CSV table of C-alpha atoms in Angstrom, one decimal:
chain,number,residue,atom,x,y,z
A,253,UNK,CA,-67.4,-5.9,38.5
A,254,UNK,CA,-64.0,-5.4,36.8
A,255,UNK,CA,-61.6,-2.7,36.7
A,256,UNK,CA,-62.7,-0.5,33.2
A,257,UNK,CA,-58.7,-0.8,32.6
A,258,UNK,CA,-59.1,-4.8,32.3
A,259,UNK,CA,-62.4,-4.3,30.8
A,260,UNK,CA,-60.9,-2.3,28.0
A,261,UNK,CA,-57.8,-4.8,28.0
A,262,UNK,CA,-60.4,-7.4,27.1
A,263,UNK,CA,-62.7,-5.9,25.0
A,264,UNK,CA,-59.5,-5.0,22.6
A,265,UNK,CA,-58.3,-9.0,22.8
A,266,UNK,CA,-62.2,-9.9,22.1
A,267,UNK,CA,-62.4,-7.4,18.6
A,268,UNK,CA,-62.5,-9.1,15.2
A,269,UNK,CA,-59.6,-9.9,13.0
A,270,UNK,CA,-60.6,-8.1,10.2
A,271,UNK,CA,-59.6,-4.1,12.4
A,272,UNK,CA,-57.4,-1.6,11.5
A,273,UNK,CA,-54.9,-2.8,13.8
A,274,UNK,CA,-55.1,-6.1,12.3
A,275,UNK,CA,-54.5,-4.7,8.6
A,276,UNK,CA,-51.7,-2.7,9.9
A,277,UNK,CA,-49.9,-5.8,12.0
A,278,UNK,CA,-49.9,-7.6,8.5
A,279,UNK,CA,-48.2,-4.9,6.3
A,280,UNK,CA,-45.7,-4.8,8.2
A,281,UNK,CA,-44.8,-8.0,8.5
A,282,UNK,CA,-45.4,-8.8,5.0
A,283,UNK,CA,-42.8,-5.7,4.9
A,284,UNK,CA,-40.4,-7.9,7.0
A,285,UNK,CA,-40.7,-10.9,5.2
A,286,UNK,CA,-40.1,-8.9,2.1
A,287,UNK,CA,-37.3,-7.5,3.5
A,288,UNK,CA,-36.1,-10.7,4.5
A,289,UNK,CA,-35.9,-12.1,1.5
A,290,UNK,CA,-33.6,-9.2,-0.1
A,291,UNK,CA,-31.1,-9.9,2.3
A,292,UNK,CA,-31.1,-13.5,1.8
A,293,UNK,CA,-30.9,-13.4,-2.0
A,294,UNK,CA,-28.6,-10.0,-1.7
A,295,UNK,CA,-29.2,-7.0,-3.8
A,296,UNK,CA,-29.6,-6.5,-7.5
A,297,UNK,CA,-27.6,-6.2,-10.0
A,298,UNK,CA,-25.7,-2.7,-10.3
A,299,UNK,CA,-27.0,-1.4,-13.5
A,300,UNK,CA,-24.5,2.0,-14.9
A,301,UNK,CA,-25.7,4.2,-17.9
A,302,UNK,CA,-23.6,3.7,-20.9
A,303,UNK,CA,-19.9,4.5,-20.8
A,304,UNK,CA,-19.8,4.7,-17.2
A,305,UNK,CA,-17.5,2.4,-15.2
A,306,UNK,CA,-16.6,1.8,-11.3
A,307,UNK,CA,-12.9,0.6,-9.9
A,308,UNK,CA,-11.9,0.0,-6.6
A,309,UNK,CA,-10.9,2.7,-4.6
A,310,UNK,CA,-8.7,0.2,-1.5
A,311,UNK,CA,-6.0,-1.5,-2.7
A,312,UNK,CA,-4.3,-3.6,0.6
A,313,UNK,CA,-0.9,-2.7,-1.5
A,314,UNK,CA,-0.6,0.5,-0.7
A,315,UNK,CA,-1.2,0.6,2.8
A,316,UNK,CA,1.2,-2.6,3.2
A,317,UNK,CA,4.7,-1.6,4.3
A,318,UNK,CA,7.6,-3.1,2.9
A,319,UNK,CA,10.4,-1.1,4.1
A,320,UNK,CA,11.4,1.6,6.7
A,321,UNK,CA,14.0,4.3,7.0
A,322,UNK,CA,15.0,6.2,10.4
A,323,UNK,CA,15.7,9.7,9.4
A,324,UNK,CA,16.1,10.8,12.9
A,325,UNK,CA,14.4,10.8,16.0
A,326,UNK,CA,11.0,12.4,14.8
A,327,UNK,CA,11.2,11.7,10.8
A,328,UNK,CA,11.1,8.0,9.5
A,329,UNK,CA,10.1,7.2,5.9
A,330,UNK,CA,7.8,4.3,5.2
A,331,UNK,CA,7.5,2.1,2.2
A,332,UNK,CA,4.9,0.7,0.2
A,333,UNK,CA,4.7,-1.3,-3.2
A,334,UNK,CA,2.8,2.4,-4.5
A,335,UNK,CA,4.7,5.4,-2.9
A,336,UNK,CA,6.8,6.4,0.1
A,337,UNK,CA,5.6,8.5,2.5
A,338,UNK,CA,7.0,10.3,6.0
A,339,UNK,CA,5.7,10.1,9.4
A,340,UNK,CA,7.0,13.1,11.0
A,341,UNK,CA,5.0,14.5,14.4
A,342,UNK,CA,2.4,11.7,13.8
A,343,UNK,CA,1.3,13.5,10.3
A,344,UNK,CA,1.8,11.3,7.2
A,345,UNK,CA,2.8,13.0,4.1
A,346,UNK,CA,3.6,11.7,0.4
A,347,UNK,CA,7.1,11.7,-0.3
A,348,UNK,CA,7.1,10.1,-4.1
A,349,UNK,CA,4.8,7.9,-6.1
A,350,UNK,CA,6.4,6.1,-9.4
A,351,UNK,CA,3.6,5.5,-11.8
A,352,UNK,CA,5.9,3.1,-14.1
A,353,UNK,CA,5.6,0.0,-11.6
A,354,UNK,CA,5.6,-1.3,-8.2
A,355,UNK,CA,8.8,-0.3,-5.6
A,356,UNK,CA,10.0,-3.7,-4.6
A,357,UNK,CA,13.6,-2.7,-3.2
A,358,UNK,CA,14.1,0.4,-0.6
A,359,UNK,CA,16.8,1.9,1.1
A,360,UNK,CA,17.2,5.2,2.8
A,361,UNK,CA,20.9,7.0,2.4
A,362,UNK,CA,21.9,9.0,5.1
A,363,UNK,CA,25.1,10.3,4.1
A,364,UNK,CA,23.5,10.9,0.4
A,365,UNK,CA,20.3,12.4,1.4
A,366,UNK,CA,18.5,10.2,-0.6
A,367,UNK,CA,16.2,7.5,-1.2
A,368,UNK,CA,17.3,4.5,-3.6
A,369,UNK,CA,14.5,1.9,-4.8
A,370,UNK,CA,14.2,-0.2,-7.3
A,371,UNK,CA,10.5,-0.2,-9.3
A,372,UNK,CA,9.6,-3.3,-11.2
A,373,UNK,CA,7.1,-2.8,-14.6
A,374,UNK,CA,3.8,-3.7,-14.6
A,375,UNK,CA,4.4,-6.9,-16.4
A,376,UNK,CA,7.4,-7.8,-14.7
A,377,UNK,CA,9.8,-7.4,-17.4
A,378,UNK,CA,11.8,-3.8,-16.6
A,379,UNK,CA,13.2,-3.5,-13.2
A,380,UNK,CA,15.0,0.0,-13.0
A,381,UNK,CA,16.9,1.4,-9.8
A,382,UNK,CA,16.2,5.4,-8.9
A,383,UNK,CA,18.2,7.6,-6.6
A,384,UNK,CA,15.1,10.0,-5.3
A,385,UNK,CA,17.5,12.9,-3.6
A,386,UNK,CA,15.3,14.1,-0.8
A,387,UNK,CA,15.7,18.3,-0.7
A,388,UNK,CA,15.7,18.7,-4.5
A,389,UNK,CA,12.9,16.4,-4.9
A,390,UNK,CA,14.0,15.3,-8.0
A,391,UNK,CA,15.5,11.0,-8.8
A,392,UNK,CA,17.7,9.9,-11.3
A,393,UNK,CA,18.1,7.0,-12.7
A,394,UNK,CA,20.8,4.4,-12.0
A,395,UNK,CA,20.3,1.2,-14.2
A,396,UNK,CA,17.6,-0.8,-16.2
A,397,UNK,CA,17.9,-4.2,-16.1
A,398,UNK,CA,15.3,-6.9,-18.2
A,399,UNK,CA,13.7,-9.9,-17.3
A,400,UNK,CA,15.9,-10.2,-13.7
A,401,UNK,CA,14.4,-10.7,-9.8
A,402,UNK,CA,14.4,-7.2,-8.1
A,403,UNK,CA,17.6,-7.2,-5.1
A,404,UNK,CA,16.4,-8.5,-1.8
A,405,UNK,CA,18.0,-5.8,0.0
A,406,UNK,CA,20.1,-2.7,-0.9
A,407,UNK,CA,22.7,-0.2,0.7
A,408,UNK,CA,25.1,2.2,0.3
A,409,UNK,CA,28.5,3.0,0.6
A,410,UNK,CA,30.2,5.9,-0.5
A,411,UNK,CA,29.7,6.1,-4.7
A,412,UNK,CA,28.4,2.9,-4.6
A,413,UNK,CA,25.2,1.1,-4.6
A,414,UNK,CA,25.3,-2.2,-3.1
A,415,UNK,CA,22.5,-4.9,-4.1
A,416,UNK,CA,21.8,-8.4,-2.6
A,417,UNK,CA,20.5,-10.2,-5.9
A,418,UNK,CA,19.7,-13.9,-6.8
A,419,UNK,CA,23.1,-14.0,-8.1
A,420,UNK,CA,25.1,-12.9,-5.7
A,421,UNK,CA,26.3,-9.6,-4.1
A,422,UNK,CA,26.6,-7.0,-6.2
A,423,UNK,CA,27.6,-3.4,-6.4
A,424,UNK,CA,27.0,-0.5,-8.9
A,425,UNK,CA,29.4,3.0,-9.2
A,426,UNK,CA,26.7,5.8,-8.8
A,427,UNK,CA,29.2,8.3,-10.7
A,428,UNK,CA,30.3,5.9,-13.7
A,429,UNK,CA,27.2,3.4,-13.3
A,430,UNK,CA,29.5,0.5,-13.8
A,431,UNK,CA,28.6,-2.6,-12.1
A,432,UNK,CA,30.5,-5.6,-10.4
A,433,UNK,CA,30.6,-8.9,-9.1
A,434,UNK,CA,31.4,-8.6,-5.4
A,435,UNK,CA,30.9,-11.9,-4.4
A,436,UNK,CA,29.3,-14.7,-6.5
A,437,UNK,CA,27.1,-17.8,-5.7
A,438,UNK,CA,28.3,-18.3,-2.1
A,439,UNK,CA,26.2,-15.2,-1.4
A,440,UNK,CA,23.0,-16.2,-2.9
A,441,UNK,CA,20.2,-16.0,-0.2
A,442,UNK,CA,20.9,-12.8,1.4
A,443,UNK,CA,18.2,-10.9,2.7
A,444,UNK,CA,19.6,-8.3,4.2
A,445,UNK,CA,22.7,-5.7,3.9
A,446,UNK,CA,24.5,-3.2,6.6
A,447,UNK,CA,27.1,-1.1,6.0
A,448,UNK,CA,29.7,-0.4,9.0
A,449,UNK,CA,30.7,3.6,8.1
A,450,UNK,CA,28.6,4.0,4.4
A,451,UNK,CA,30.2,7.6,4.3
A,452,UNK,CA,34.4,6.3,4.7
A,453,UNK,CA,35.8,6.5,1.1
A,454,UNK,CA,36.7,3.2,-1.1
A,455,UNK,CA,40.2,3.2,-2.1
Protein backbone atom coordinates (compact mmCIF):
# COMPACT_ATOMS: atom_id res chain seq x y z
CA UNK A 1 0.00 0.00 0.00
CA UNK A 2 1.28 3.60 -0.26
CA UNK A 3 2.98 5.86 2.08
CA UNK A 4 -0.23 8.02 3.86
CA UNK A 5 2.16 11.11 3.01
CA UNK A 6 1.70 10.24 -0.98
CA UNK A 7 -1.66 9.15 -0.23
CA UNK A 8 -2.56 12.52 1.05
CA UNK A 9 -0.27 14.13 -1.77
CA UNK A 10 -2.74 12.47 -4.14
CA UNK A 11 -5.89 12.75 -2.68
CA UNK A 12 -5.23 16.75 -2.56
CA UNK A 13 -4.20 16.67 -6.55
CA UNK A 14 -7.40 14.35 -7.11
CA UNK A 15 -10.06 17.22 -5.09
CA UNK A 16 -12.45 19.25 -7.31
CA UNK A 17 -11.84 22.53 -8.76
CA UNK A 18 -14.53 24.26 -7.33
CA UNK A 19 -12.34 24.12 -3.16
CA UNK A 20 -11.43 26.75 -1.17
CA UNK A 21 -8.02 26.60 -2.28
CA UNK A 22 -9.09 26.88 -5.74
CA UNK A 23 -11.23 30.19 -4.97
CA UNK A 24 -8.32 31.52 -3.21
CA UNK A 25 -5.61 30.70 -6.14
CA UNK A 26 -7.97 32.82 -8.49
CA UNK A 27 -8.33 36.02 -6.34
CA UNK A 28 -5.11 36.39 -6.28
CA UNK A 29 -4.26 36.09 -9.52
CA UNK A 30 -7.09 38.07 -10.73
CA UNK A 31 -5.35 40.48 -8.00
CA UNK A 32 -2.10 40.25 -10.21
CA UNK A 33 -3.51 40.71 -13.34
CA UNK A 34 -5.32 43.72 -11.91
CA UNK A 35 -2.27 44.92 -10.69
CA UNK A 36 -0.67 44.36 -13.87
CA UNK A 37 -2.65 46.34 -15.65
CA UNK A 38 -2.11 49.57 -13.42
CA UNK A 39 1.37 49.45 -14.07
CA UNK A 40 1.11 49.06 -17.68
CA UNK A 41 -1.36 51.91 -18.15
CA UNK A 42 0.42 53.97 -15.03
CA UNK A 43 -1.43 55.64 -12.37
CA UNK A 44 -4.35 58.07 -12.38
CA UNK A 45 -4.59 61.27 -12.67
CA UNK A 46 -3.43 63.52 -9.54
CA UNK A 47 -6.67 65.12 -8.56
CA UNK A 48 -5.81 68.51 -5.85
CA UNK A 49 -8.80 70.20 -3.90
CA UNK A 50 -9.32 73.72 -5.14
CA UNK A 51 -6.58 76.21 -4.81
CA UNK A 52 -3.98 73.83 -4.07
CA UNK A 53 -0.95 73.44 -6.39
CA UNK A 54 2.40 71.24 -6.47
CA UNK A 55 6.09 72.50 -7.91
CA UNK A 56 9.06 70.69 -8.18
CA UNK A 57 11.19 70.52 -5.36
CA UNK A 58 14.90 69.38 -7.57
CA UNK A 59 16.03 71.70 -9.78
CA UNK A 60 19.55 70.04 -11.54
CA UNK A 61 20.59 74.00 -11.44
CA UNK A 62 21.32 74.29 -8.22
CA UNK A 63 23.33 71.42 -7.49
CA UNK A 64 25.34 72.11 -10.94
CA UNK A 65 28.65 73.97 -10.21
CA UNK A 66 29.77 76.58 -12.28
CA UNK A 67 32.58 78.03 -10.48
CA UNK A 68 35.05 77.40 -7.57
CA UNK A 69 37.14 79.44 -5.16
CA UNK A 70 40.25 78.12 -2.96
CA UNK A 71 39.98 80.04 0.18
CA UNK A 72 42.69 78.06 1.82
CA UNK A 73 43.59 74.63 2.47
CA UNK A 74 40.21 73.52 4.25
CA UNK A 75 37.65 76.39 2.99
CA UNK A 76 36.75 76.47 -0.88
CA UNK A 77 33.53 78.24 -2.02
CA UNK A 78 31.35 76.58 -4.64
CA UNK A 79 29.13 78.02 -7.29
CA UNK A 80 25.93 77.43 -8.60
CA UNK A 81 23.46 79.32 -11.06
CA UNK A 82 21.13 79.71 -7.36
CA UNK A 83 23.57 80.38 -4.45
CA UNK A 84 27.19 79.91 -3.27
CA UNK A 85 27.95 77.86 -0.68
CA UNK A 86 31.39 76.64 1.45
CA UNK A 87 32.76 73.33 1.87
CA UNK A 88 34.78 73.62 4.89
CA UNK A 89 35.64 70.13 7.09
CA UNK A 90 33.35 68.28 4.57
CA UNK A 91 30.16 70.39 5.89
CA UNK A 92 28.37 72.48 3.29
CA UNK A 93 26.91 75.65 4.28
CA UNK A 94 24.97 78.58 2.43
CA UNK A 95 27.06 81.46 1.79
CA UNK A 96 24.44 83.90 -0.27
CA UNK A 97 21.38 83.26 -2.52
CA UNK A 98 20.29 86.35 -4.90
CA UNK A 99 16.71 86.01 -5.51
CA UNK A 100 16.80 88.71 -8.49
CA UNK A 101 18.29 86.15 -11.17
CA UNK A 102 20.63 83.46 -11.86
CA UNK A 103 24.75 84.03 -10.97
CA UNK A 104 26.30 83.40 -14.28
CA UNK A 105 29.88 85.06 -13.54
CA UNK A 106 31.99 84.18 -10.23
CA UNK A 107 35.11 85.09 -8.77
CA UNK A 108 36.61 84.82 -5.41
CA UNK A 109 38.93 87.99 -4.19
CA UNK A 110 41.49 87.09 -1.88
CA UNK A 111 43.09 90.24 -1.15
CA UNK A 112 39.43 91.92 -0.93
CA UNK A 113 37.78 89.33 1.08
CA UNK A 114 35.05 89.10 -1.15
CA UNK A 115 33.09 87.40 -3.62
CA UNK A 116 32.23 89.30 -7.07
CA UNK A 117 29.40 87.77 -9.37
CA UNK A 118 27.46 88.86 -11.76
CA UNK A 119 23.41 87.79 -11.60
CA UNK A 120 21.48 87.89 -14.85
CA UNK A 121 17.34 88.77 -14.49
CA UNK A 122 14.96 86.35 -14.96
CA UNK A 123 14.18 87.30 -18.42
CA UNK A 124 17.52 87.98 -19.49
CA UNK A 125 17.39 91.58 -19.75
CA UNK A 126 19.30 93.13 -16.37
CA UNK A 127 22.71 91.71 -15.78
CA UNK A 128 24.11 93.46 -12.56
CA UNK A 129 27.70 92.82 -10.93
CA UNK A 130 27.74 92.46 -6.82
CA UNK A 131 30.80 92.57 -4.59
CA UNK A 132 29.45 90.06 -1.66
CA UNK A 133 32.24 91.04 1.15
CA UNK A 134 32.57 87.85 3.09
CA UNK A 135 32.95 88.87 7.09
CA UNK A 136 30.29 91.58 7.00
CA UNK A 137 28.01 89.51 5.04
CA UNK A 138 26.68 92.35 3.29
CA UNK A 139 27.21 93.03 -1.23
CA UNK A 140 27.15 96.12 -2.95
CA UNK A 141 26.54 96.78 -6.10
CA UNK A 142 28.98 97.63 -8.82
CA UNK A 143 27.15 98.16 -12.20
CA UNK A 144 23.79 97.36 -14.11
CA UNK A 145 24.09 96.82 -17.56
CA UNK A 146 20.82 96.02 -20.17
CA UNK A 147 20.38 93.70 -22.69
CA UNK A 148 24.40 92.59 -22.79
CA UNK A 149 26.00 88.68 -22.48
CA UNK A 150 27.20 88.22 -18.79
CA UNK A 151 31.54 88.28 -18.81
CA UNK A 152 33.00 84.83 -19.44
CA UNK A 153 35.33 85.15 -16.69
CA UNK A 154 36.20 87.83 -14.02
CA UNK A 155 39.20 88.97 -11.67
CA UNK A 156 40.57 91.37 -9.69
CA UNK A 157 43.19 93.61 -9.31
CA UNK A 158 43.69 96.11 -6.81
CA UNK A 159 40.46 98.74 -7.18
CA UNK A 160 39.61 97.21 -10.17
CA UNK A 161 37.33 94.66 -11.55
CA UNK A 162 38.45 92.97 -14.53
CA UNK A 163 35.73 91.33 -17.04
CA UNK A 164 36.30 89.07 -20.07
CA UNK A 165 33.12 90.11 -22.17
CA UNK A 166 31.94 89.55 -25.84
CA UNK A 167 33.51 92.76 -26.55
CA UNK A 168 36.63 92.62 -25.45
CA UNK A 169 38.50 92.96 -22.05
CA UNK A 170 37.35 95.17 -19.85
CA UNK A 171 37.79 96.68 -16.53
CA UNK A 172 35.66 98.55 -13.99
CA UNK A 173 37.20 101.14 -10.89
CA UNK A 174 35.42 99.64 -7.71
CA UNK A 175 35.88 103.12 -5.95
CA UNK A 176 34.68 105.54 -8.81
CA UNK A 177 32.72 102.63 -10.85
CA UNK A 178 34.09 104.00 -14.03
CA UNK A 179 34.62 101.50 -16.74
CA UNK A 180 37.19 101.01 -19.65
CA UNK A 181 38.24 99.55 -22.66
CA UNK A 182 41.38 97.55 -21.92
CA UNK A 183 41.73 95.80 -24.97
CA UNK A 184 39.18 95.67 -27.81
CA UNK A 185 38.14 92.98 -30.43
CA UNK A 186 41.52 91.14 -30.60
CA UNK A 187 40.42 89.87 -27.16
CA UNK A 188 37.07 88.52 -27.92
CA UNK A 189 36.84 84.81 -26.96
CA UNK A 190 38.48 84.76 -23.70
CA UNK A 191 37.37 82.35 -21.33
CA UNK A 192 39.40 82.73 -18.66
CA UNK A 193 41.43 85.68 -16.56
CA UNK A 194 44.57 85.42 -13.97
CA UNK A 195 45.98 88.04 -12.37
CA UNK A 196 49.99 87.79 -11.56
CA UNK A 197 50.02 89.91 -7.91
CA UNK A 198 45.97 91.20 -7.73
CA UNK A 199 47.03 93.02 -4.42
CA UNK A 200 50.30 95.32 -6.17
CA UNK A 201 48.85 98.90 -6.78
CA UNK A 202 48.01 100.33 -10.44
CA UNK A 203 49.85 103.52 -11.00
Amino acid sequence: PPLPGLLAVREVHQRPSSGPEMRSCARCMAFCAGAAAWAAAGPPPRRFSEGSWSEPFYRPHEVKLQAVGLVNEDSVLLSTMSGVQALRGGLLTRVLVDPAGDIKAFHLCHHRDSIFYQVQSRDGGTLTTKEYFILSQNSTVVKVAQDVAPAAALACVDQWLLEAATDGLRAVNLTSHDERQVHGTESKGLSSLAVAYPADIIS
